mmCIF file with all atom_site columns, C-alpha atoms in Angstrom:
data_model
loop_
_atom_site.group_PDB
_atom_site.id
_atom_site.type_symbol
_atom_site.label_atom_id
_atom_site.label_alt_id
_atom_site.label_comp_id
_atom_site.label_asym_id
_atom_site.label_entity_id
_atom_site.label_seq_id
_atom_site.pdbx_PDB_ins_code
_atom_site.Cartn_x
_atom_site.Cartn_y
_atom_site.Cartn_z
_atom_site.occupancy
_atom_site.B_iso_or_equiv
_atom_site.pdbx_formal_charge
_atom_site.auth_seq_id
_atom_site.auth_comp_id
_atom_site.auth_asym_id
_atom_site.auth_atom_id
_atom_site.pdbx_PDB_model_num
ATOM 1  C CA . UNK A 1 1  ? 119.952 87.144  116.024 1.00 66.00 ? 468 UNK A CA 1
ATOM 2  C CA . UNK A 1 2  ? 121.283 89.028  118.945 1.00 75.00 ? 469 UNK A CA 1
ATOM 3  C CA . UNK A 1 3  ? 123.251 92.200  118.490 1.00 82.00 ? 470 UNK A CA 1
ATOM 4  C CA . UNK A 1 4  ? 125.925 93.658  120.732 1.00 85.00 ? 471 UNK A CA 1
ATOM 5  C CA . UNK A 1 5  ? 124.984 96.336  123.230 1.00 90.00 ? 472 UNK A CA 1
ATOM 6  C CA . UNK A 1 6  ? 126.722 99.519  122.218 1.00 92.00 ? 473 UNK A CA 1
ATOM 7  C CA . UNK A 1 7  ? 127.964 101.971 124.802 1.00 93.00 ? 474 UNK A CA 1
ATOM 8  C CA . UNK A 1 8  ? 127.388 105.585 123.800 1.00 92.00 ? 475 UNK A CA 1
ATOM 9  C CA . UNK A 1 9  ? 130.504 107.685 123.438 1.00 93.00 ? 476 UNK A CA 1
ATOM 10 C CA . UNK A 1 10 ? 130.475 110.730 121.175 1.00 96.00 ? 477 UNK A CA 1
ATOM 11 C CA . UNK A 1 11 ? 128.146 111.232 118.230 1.00 95.00 ? 478 UNK A CA 1
ATOM 12 C CA . UNK A 1 12 ? 130.971 110.914 115.696 1.00 96.00 ? 479 UNK A CA 1
ATOM 13 C CA . UNK A 1 13 ? 132.198 107.651 117.222 1.00 96.00 ? 480 UNK A CA 1
ATOM 14 C CA . UNK A 1 14 ? 128.642 106.331 117.571 1.00 96.00 ? 481 UNK A CA 1
ATOM 15 C CA . UNK A 1 15 ? 128.014 106.999 113.882 1.00 97.00 ? 482 UNK A CA 1
ATOM 16 C CA . UNK A 1 16 ? 131.267 105.262 112.906 1.00 96.00 ? 483 UNK A CA 1
ATOM 17 C CA . UNK A 1 17 ? 130.440 102.214 115.043 1.00 95.00 ? 484 UNK A CA 1
ATOM 18 C CA . UNK A 1 18 ? 126.923 101.925 113.667 1.00 96.00 ? 485 UNK A CA 1
ATOM 19 C CA . UNK A 1 19 ? 128.110 102.446 110.093 1.00 96.00 ? 486 UNK A CA 1
ATOM 20 C CA . UNK A 1 20 ? 130.576 99.550  110.474 1.00 95.00 ? 487 UNK A CA 1
ATOM 21 C CA . UNK A 1 21 ? 127.821 97.376  111.918 1.00 94.00 ? 488 UNK A CA 1
ATOM 22 C CA . UNK A 1 22 ? 125.478 98.264  109.049 1.00 94.00 ? 489 UNK A CA 1
ATOM 23 C CA . UNK A 1 23 ? 128.184 97.431  106.502 1.00 94.00 ? 490 UNK A CA 1
ATOM 24 C CA . UNK A 1 24 ? 128.442 93.942  108.006 1.00 93.00 ? 491 UNK A CA 1
ATOM 25 C CA . UNK A 1 25 ? 124.710 93.346  108.378 1.00 93.00 ? 492 UNK A CA 1
ATOM 26 C CA . UNK A 1 26 ? 123.377 95.234  105.342 1.00 93.00 ? 493 UNK A CA 1
ATOM 27 C CA . UNK A 1 27 ? 120.008 96.109  106.915 1.00 94.00 ? 494 UNK A CA 1
ATOM 28 C CA . UNK A 1 28 ? 117.105 96.866  104.599 1.00 94.00 ? 495 UNK A CA 1
ATOM 29 C CA . UNK A 1 29 ? 115.836 99.434  107.108 1.00 96.00 ? 496 UNK A CA 1
ATOM 30 C CA . UNK A 1 30 ? 117.015 100.928 110.397 1.00 96.00 ? 497 UNK A CA 1
ATOM 31 C CA . UNK A 1 31 ? 114.359 101.954 112.925 1.00 94.00 ? 498 UNK A CA 1
ATOM 32 C CA . UNK A 1 32 ? 115.184 104.630 115.479 1.00 95.00 ? 499 UNK A CA 1
ATOM 33 C CA . UNK A 1 33 ? 112.830 105.082 118.418 1.00 93.00 ? 500 UNK A CA 1
ATOM 34 C CA . UNK A 1 34 ? 111.242 108.526 118.571 1.00 95.00 ? 501 UNK A CA 1
ATOM 35 C CA . UNK A 1 35 ? 110.597 109.590 122.173 1.00 92.00 ? 502 UNK A CA 1
ATOM 36 C CA . UNK A 1 36 ? 107.259 111.388 122.151 1.00 91.00 ? 503 UNK A CA 1
ATOM 37 C CA . UNK A 1 37 ? 105.052 112.326 125.080 1.00 91.00 ? 504 UNK A CA 1
ATOM 38 C CA . UNK A 1 38 ? 101.917 110.194 125.456 1.00 86.00 ? 505 UNK A CA 1
ATOM 39 C CA . UNK A 1 39 ? 99.992  113.143 123.991 1.00 91.00 ? 506 UNK A CA 1
ATOM 40 C CA . UNK A 1 40 ? 102.030 112.783 120.791 1.00 90.00 ? 507 UNK A CA 1
ATOM 41 C CA . UNK A 1 41 ? 103.876 116.045 121.417 1.00 93.00 ? 508 UNK A CA 1
ATOM 42 C CA . UNK A 1 42 ? 107.638 116.231 121.068 1.00 94.00 ? 509 UNK A CA 1
ATOM 43 C CA . UNK A 1 43 ? 109.696 115.530 124.170 1.00 89.00 ? 510 UNK A CA 1
ATOM 44 C CA . UNK A 1 44 ? 113.006 117.101 125.116 1.00 89.00 ? 511 UNK A CA 1
ATOM 45 C CA . UNK A 1 45 ? 114.847 114.291 123.348 1.00 93.00 ? 512 UNK A CA 1
ATOM 46 C CA . UNK A 1 46 ? 112.790 114.360 120.143 1.00 96.00 ? 513 UNK A CA 1
ATOM 47 C CA . UNK A 1 47 ? 114.862 117.054 118.424 1.00 95.00 ? 514 UNK A CA 1
ATOM 48 C CA . UNK A 1 48 ? 118.106 115.283 119.361 1.00 95.00 ? 515 UNK A CA 1
ATOM 49 C CA . UNK A 1 49 ? 116.820 111.945 118.044 1.00 97.00 ? 516 UNK A CA 1
ATOM 50 C CA . UNK A 1 50 ? 115.600 113.444 114.759 1.00 97.00 ? 517 UNK A CA 1
ATOM 51 C CA . UNK A 1 51 ? 119.007 115.072 114.253 1.00 97.00 ? 518 UNK A CA 1
ATOM 52 C CA . UNK A 1 52 ? 120.879 111.859 115.108 1.00 97.00 ? 519 UNK A CA 1
ATOM 53 C CA . UNK A 1 53 ? 118.698 109.795 112.756 1.00 98.00 ? 520 UNK A CA 1
ATOM 54 C CA . UNK A 1 54 ? 119.409 112.202 109.892 1.00 98.00 ? 521 UNK A CA 1
ATOM 55 C CA . UNK A 1 55 ? 123.157 112.054 110.598 1.00 98.00 ? 522 UNK A CA 1
ATOM 56 C CA . UNK A 1 56 ? 123.016 108.259 110.825 1.00 97.00 ? 523 UNK A CA 1
ATOM 57 C CA . UNK A 1 57 ? 121.310 107.953 107.453 1.00 97.00 ? 524 UNK A CA 1
ATOM 58 C CA . UNK A 1 58 ? 123.795 110.352 105.835 1.00 97.00 ? 525 UNK A CA 1
ATOM 59 C CA . UNK A 1 59 ? 126.839 108.648 107.367 1.00 96.00 ? 526 UNK A CA 1
ATOM 60 C CA . UNK A 1 60 ? 125.794 105.047 106.771 1.00 95.00 ? 527 UNK A CA 1
ATOM 61 C CA . UNK A 1 61 ? 123.755 105.238 103.594 1.00 95.00 ? 528 UNK A CA 1
ATOM 62 C CA . UNK A 1 62 ? 121.232 102.904 105.243 1.00 95.00 ? 529 UNK A CA 1
ATOM 63 C CA . UNK A 1 63 ? 117.581 103.955 105.124 1.00 97.00 ? 530 UNK A CA 1
ATOM 64 C CA . UNK A 1 64 ? 116.599 105.234 108.577 1.00 97.00 ? 531 UNK A CA 1
ATOM 65 C CA . UNK A 1 65 ? 113.007 105.699 109.738 1.00 97.00 ? 532 UNK A CA 1
ATOM 66 C CA . UNK A 1 66 ? 111.704 107.051 113.017 1.00 97.00 ? 533 UNK A CA 1
ATOM 67 C CA . UNK A 1 67 ? 109.387 104.831 115.075 1.00 94.00 ? 534 UNK A CA 1
ATOM 68 C CA . UNK A 1 68 ? 106.932 106.145 117.637 1.00 93.00 ? 535 UNK A CA 1
ATOM 69 C CA . UNK A 1 69 ? 108.055 104.369 120.785 1.00 90.00 ? 536 UNK A CA 1
ATOM 70 C CA . UNK A 1 70 ? 105.154 105.372 123.019 1.00 87.00 ? 537 UNK A CA 1
ATOM 71 C CA . UNK A 1 71 ? 103.927 102.426 125.082 1.00 84.00 ? 538 UNK A CA 1
ATOM 72 C CA . UNK A 1 72 ? 106.508 100.004 123.639 1.00 83.00 ? 539 UNK A CA 1
ATOM 73 C CA . UNK A 1 73 ? 107.771 99.164  127.130 1.00 78.00 ? 540 UNK A CA 1
ATOM 74 C CA . UNK A 1 74 ? 104.235 98.398  128.293 1.00 80.00 ? 541 UNK A CA 1
ATOM 75 C CA . UNK A 1 75 ? 103.690 96.215  125.213 1.00 83.00 ? 542 UNK A CA 1
ATOM 76 C CA . UNK A 1 76 ? 106.990 94.349  125.709 1.00 83.00 ? 543 UNK A CA 1
ATOM 77 C CA . UNK A 1 77 ? 106.254 93.735  129.398 1.00 86.00 ? 544 UNK A CA 1
ATOM 78 C CA . UNK A 1 78 ? 102.811 92.366  128.459 1.00 87.00 ? 545 UNK A CA 1
ATOM 79 C CA . UNK A 1 79 ? 104.337 89.951  125.939 1.00 88.00 ? 546 UNK A CA 1
ATOM 80 C CA . UNK A 1 80 ? 106.909 88.752  128.450 1.00 88.00 ? 547 UNK A CA 1
ATOM 81 C CA . UNK A 1 81 ? 104.230 88.302  131.116 1.00 89.00 ? 548 UNK A CA 1
ATOM 82 C CA . UNK A 1 82 ? 102.132 86.222  128.678 1.00 92.00 ? 549 UNK A CA 1
ATOM 83 C CA . UNK A 1 83 ? 105.141 83.965  128.151 1.00 91.00 ? 550 UNK A CA 1
ATOM 84 C CA . UNK A 1 84 ? 105.726 83.606  131.863 1.00 90.00 ? 551 UNK A CA 1
ATOM 85 C CA . UNK A 1 85 ? 108.989 85.563  131.815 1.00 85.00 ? 552 UNK A CA 1
ATOM 86 C CA . UNK A 1 86 ? 109.723 87.844  134.757 1.00 74.00 ? 553 UNK A CA 1
#
């Protein structure tokens, strides 16, 4: 099912919004994309994302795991192209 697009505000408000959403949906697992360089090395955002994921898990009580998001855009575009979607 589709989920609403959330507009970032402040970390505290983002955590509150996501926690409310998780209470409604009761996810078994929450995946957070980890922005790594293609080499596998940390990017500028990696430290921020790791910190946010830890705060999200603590605030919501939902299990949060990091997901290597390298090449996910390329993969998604390939799937859409195969289905004839532009």
